[in-house]
mmCIF file of C-alpha atoms in Angstrom:
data_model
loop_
_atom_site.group_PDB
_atom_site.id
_atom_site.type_symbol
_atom_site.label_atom_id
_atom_site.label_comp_id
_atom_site.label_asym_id
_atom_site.label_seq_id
_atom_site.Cartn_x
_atom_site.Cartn_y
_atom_site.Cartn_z
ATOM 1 C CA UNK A 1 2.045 -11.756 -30.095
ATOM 2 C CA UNK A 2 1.675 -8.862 -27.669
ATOM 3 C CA UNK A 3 1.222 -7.952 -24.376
ATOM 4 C CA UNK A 4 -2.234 -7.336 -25.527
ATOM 5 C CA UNK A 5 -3.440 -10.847 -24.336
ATOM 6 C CA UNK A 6 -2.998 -9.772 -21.020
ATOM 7 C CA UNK A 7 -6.756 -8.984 -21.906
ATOM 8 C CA UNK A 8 -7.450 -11.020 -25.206
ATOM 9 C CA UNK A 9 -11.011 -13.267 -25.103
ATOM 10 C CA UNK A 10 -10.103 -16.601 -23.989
ATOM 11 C CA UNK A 11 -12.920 -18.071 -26.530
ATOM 12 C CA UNK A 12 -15.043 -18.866 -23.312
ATOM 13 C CA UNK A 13 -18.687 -17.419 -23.596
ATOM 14 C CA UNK A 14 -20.719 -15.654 -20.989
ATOM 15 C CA UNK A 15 -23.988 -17.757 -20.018
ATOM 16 C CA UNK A 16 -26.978 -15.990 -21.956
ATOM 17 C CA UNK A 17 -28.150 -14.946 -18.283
ATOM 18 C CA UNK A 18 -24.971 -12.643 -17.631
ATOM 19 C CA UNK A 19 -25.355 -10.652 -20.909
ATOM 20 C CA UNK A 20 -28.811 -10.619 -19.675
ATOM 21 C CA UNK A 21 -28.032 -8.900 -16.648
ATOM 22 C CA UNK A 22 -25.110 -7.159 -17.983
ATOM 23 C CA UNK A 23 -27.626 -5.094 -20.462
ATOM 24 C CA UNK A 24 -30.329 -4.670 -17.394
ATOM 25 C CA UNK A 25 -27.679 -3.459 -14.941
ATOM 26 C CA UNK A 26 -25.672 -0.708 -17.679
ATOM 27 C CA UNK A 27 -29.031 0.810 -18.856
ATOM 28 C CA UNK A 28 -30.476 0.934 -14.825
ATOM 29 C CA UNK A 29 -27.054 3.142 -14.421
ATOM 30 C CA UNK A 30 -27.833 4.985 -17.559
ATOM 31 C CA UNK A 31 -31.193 5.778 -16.322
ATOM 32 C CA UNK A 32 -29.646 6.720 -12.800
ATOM 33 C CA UNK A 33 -27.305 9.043 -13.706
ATOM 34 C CA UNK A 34 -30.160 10.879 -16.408
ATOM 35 C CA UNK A 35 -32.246 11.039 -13.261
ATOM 36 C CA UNK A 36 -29.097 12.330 -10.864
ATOM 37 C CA UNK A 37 -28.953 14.887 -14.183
ATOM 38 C CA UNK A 38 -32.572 16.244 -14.353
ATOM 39 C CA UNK A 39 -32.598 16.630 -10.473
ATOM 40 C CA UNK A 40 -29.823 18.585 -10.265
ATOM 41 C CA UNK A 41 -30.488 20.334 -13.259
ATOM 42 C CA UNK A 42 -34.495 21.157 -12.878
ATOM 43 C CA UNK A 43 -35.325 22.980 -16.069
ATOM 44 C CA UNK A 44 -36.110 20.387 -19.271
ATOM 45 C CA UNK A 45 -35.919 17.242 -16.922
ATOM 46 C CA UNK A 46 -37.329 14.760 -19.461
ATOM 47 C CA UNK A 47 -35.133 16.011 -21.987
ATOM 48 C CA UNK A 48 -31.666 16.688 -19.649
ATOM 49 C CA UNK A 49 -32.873 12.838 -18.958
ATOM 50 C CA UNK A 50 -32.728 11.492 -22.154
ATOM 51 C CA UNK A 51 -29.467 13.710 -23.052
ATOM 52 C CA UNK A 52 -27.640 12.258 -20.399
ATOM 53 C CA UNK A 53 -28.639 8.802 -20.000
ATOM 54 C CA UNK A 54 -27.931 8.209 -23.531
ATOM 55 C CA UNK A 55 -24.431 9.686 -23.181
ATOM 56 C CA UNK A 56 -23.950 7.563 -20.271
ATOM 57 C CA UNK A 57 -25.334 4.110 -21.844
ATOM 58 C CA UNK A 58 -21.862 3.341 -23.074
ATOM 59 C CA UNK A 59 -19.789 3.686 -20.615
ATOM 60 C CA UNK A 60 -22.124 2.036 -18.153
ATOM 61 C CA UNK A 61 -22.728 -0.749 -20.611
ATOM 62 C CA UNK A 62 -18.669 -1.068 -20.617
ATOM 63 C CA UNK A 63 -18.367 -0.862 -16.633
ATOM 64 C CA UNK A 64 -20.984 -3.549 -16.563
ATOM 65 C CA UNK A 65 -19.475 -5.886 -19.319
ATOM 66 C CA UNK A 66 -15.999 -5.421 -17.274
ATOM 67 C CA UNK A 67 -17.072 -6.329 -13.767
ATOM 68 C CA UNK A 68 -20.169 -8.906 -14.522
ATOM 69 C CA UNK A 69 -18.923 -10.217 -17.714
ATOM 70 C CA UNK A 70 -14.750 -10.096 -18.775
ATOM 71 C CA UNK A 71 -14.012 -12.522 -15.116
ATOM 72 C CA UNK A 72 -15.623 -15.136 -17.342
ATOM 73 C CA UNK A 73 -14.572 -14.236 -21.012
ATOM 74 C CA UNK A 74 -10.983 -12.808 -20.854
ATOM 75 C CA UNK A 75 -7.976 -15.043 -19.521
ATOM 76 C CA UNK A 76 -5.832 -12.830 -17.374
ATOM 77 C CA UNK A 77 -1.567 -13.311 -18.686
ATOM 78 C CA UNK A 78 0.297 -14.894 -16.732
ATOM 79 C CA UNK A 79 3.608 -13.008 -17.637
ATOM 80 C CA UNK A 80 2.172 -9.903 -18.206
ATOM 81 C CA UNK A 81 4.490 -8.184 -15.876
ATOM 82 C CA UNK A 82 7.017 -9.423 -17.184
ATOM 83 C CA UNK A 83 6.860 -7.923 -20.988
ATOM 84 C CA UNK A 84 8.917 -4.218 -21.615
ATOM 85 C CA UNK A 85 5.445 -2.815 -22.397
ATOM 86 C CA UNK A 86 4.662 -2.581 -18.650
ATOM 87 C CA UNK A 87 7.603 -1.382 -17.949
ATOM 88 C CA UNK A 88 6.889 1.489 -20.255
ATOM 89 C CA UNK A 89 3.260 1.715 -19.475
ATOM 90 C CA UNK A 90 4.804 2.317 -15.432
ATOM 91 C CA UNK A 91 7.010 4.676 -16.638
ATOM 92 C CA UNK A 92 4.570 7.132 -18.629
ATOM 93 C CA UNK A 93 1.913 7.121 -15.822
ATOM 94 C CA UNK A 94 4.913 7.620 -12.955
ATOM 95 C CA UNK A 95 6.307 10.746 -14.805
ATOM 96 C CA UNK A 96 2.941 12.025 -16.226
ATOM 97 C CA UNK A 97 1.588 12.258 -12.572
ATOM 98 C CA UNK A 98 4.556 14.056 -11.340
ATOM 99 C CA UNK A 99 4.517 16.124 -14.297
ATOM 100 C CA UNK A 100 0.454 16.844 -13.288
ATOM 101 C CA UNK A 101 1.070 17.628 -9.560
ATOM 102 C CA UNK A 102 4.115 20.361 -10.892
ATOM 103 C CA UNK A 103 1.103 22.144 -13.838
ATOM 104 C CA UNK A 104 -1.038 21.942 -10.685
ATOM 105 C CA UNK A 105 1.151 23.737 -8.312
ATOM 106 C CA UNK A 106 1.945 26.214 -10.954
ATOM 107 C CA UNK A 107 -1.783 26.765 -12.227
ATOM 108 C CA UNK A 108 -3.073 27.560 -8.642
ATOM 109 C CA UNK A 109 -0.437 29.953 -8.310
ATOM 110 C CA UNK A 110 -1.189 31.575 -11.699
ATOM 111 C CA UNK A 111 -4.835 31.684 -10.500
ATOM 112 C CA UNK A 112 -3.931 32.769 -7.206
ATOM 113 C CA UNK A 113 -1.998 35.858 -8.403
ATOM 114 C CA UNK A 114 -4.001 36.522 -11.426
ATOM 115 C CA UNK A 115 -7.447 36.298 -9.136
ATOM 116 C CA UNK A 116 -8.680 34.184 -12.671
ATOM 117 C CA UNK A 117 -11.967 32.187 -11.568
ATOM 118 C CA UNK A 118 -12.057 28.954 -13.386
ATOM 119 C CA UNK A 119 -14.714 27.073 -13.645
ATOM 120 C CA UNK A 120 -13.970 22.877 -11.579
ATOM 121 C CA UNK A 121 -15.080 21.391 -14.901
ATOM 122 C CA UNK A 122 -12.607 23.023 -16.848
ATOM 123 C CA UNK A 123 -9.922 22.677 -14.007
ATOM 124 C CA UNK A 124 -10.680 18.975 -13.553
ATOM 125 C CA UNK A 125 -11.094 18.956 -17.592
ATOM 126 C CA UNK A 126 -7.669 20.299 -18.178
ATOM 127 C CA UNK A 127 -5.905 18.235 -15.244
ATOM 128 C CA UNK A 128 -7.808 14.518 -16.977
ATOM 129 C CA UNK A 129 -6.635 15.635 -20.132
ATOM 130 C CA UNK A 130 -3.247 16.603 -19.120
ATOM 131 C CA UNK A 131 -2.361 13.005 -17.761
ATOM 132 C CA UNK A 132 -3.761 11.520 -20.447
ATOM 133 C CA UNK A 133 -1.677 13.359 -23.256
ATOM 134 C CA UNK A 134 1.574 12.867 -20.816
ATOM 135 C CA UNK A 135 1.059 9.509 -20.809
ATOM 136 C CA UNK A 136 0.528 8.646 -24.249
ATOM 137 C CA UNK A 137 3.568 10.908 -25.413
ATOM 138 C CA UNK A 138 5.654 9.151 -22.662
ATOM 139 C CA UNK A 139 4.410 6.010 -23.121
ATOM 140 C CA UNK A 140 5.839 7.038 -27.073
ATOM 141 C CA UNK A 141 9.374 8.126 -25.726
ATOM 142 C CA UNK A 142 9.830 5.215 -23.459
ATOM 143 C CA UNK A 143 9.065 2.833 -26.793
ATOM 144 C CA UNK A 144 11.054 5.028 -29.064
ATOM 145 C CA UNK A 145 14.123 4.661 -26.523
ATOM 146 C CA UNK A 146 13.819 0.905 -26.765
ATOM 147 C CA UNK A 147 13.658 0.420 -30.180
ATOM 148 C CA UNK B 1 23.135 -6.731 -17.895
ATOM 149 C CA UNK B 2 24.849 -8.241 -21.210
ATOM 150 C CA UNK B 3 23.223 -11.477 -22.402
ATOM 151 C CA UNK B 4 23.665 -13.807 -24.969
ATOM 152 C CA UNK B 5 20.095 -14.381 -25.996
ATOM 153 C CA UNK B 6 20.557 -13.435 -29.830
ATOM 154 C CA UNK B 7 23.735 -15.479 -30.406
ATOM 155 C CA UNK B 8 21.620 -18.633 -28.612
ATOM 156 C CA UNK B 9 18.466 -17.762 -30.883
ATOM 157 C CA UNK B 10 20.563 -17.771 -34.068
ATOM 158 C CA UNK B 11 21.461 -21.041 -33.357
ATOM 159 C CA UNK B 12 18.238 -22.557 -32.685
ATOM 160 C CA UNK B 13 17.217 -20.637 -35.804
ATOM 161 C CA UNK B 14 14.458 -19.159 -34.140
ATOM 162 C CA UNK B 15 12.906 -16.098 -34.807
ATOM 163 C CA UNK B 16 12.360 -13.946 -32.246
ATOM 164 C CA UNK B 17 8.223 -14.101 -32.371
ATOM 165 C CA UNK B 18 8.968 -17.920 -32.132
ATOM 166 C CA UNK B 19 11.128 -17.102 -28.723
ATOM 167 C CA UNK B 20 8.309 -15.161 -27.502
ATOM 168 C CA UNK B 21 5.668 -16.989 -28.317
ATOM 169 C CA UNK B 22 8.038 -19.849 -26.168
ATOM 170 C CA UNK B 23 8.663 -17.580 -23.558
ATOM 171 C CA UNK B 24 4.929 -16.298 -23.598
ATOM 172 C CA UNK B 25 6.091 -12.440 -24.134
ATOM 173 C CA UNK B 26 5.523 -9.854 -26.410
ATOM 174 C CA UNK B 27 8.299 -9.819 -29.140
ATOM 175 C CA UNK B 28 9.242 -5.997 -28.124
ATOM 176 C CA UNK B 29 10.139 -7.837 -24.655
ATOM 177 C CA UNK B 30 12.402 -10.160 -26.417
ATOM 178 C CA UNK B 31 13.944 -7.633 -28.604
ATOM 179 C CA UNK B 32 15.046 -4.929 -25.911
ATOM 180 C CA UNK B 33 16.395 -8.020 -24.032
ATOM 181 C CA UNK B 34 18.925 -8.890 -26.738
ATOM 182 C CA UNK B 35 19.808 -4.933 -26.902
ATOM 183 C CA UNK B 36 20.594 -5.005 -23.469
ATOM 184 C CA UNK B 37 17.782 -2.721 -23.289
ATOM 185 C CA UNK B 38 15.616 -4.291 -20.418
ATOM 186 C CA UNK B 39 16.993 -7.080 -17.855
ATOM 187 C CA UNK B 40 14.312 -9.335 -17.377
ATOM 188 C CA UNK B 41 12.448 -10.039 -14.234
ATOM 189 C CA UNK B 42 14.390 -13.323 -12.587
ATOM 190 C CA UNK B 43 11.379 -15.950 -13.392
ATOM 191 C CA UNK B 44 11.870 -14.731 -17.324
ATOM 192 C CA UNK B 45 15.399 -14.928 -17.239
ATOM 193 C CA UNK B 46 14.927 -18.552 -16.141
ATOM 194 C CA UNK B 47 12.370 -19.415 -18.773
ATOM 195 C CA UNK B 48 14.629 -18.381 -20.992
ATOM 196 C CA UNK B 49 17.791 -20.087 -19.547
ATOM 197 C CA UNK B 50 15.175 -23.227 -19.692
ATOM 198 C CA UNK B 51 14.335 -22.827 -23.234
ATOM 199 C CA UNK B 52 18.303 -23.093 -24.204
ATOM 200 C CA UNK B 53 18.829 -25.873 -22.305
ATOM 201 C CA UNK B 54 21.608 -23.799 -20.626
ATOM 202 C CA UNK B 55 22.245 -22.397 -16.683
ATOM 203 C CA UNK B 56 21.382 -19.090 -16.514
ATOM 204 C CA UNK B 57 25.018 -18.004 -15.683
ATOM 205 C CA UNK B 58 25.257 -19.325 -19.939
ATOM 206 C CA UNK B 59 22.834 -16.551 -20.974
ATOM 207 C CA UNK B 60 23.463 -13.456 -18.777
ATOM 208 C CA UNK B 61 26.382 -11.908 -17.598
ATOM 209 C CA UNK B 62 26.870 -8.925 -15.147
ATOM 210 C CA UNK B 63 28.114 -5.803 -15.945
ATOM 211 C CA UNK B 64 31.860 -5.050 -15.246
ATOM 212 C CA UNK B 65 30.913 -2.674 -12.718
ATOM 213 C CA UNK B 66 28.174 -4.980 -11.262
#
């Protein structure tokens, strides 16, 4: 048994009315941010609409199962503090934000002296995915040295 | 910290998914504890003092230079 039930089902059901809502609210925030989309955007607004609302049904289906509908399905761990996996989950996101703030320093300066003109998506792109690869491999170091 | 979690395991002939099913950790917790890999927090280390039957001064031992 893992750390993992820190967020395990506790076999508890939703009422129907929740999943109701649930659906209702994730596919209004769909909607919203294909309408935010084809505002912004103004040429092909039905079809930048559809685009990005259906990108954006799954995560906002998932943000809307976690706050309306996990507090009643999913039985927090009492000790999950307390397992090494936290421990090495601290670790990797610690070190992989110091290790983020250092590529940052040193990428504005490249850009600074080079006079290079990057895009914020791909600068904001490159920073998410950064910390996200950093962590993992950490996270994979910090087990290794435990094992 | 050196402990003598494995040596008190053995003789309860658990395993150590049994111990952390008991202790209600993950069985990579238990593990680096016997290693001497991760001092638990002080409410684990009582659990598991509890689950021996045994003070906690039985089960884990300072360091030399501690």
């Amino acid at each position: 048994m893992s750390n993992t039930r820190s967020i395990a089902a506790s076999g508890q059901k939703a009422p129907a009315g929740v999943y109701v809502l649930m659906s209702v609210v994730g596919v209004g925030l769909a909607m919203a941010v294909g309408a935010v989309a084809a505002l912004f955007r103004g040429e092909g607004g039905a079809l930048v609409f559809g685009v990005f609302a259906a990108a954006a049904l799954g995560p906002c289906l998932s943000l809307s199962w976690l706050v309306l509908v996990s507090r009643r399905t999913v039985t927090p761990d009492r000790h999950a503090e307390e397992n090494i996996e936290r421990l090495w989950l601290t670790n990797a996101t610690s070190g992989a934000c110091t290790d983020t703030c250092a590529a940052c320093g040193i990428a504005l300066a490249a850009v600074a002296v080079t006079g290079l003109d990057l895009s914020g998506s791909v600068a904001l792109g490159g920073v998410l995915v950064l910390m996200l690869v950093d962590t993992a491999v950490r996270y994979l170091v910090e087990k290794r040295r435990s094992c | 910290m050196r402990n003598e979690l494995a040596v008190l395991r053995s003789e309860r002939g658990w395993s150590q998914a049994r111990l952390a099913e008991e202790l209600g950790v993950s069985r990579q917790t238990v593990i680096s504890i016997e290693r001497e890999r991760f001092d638990p927090s002080l409410p684990l280390a009582f659990r598991i003092a509890r689950a021996f039957d045994r003070p906690i001064e039985d089960v884990f031992h300072p360091d030399a230079e501690a």
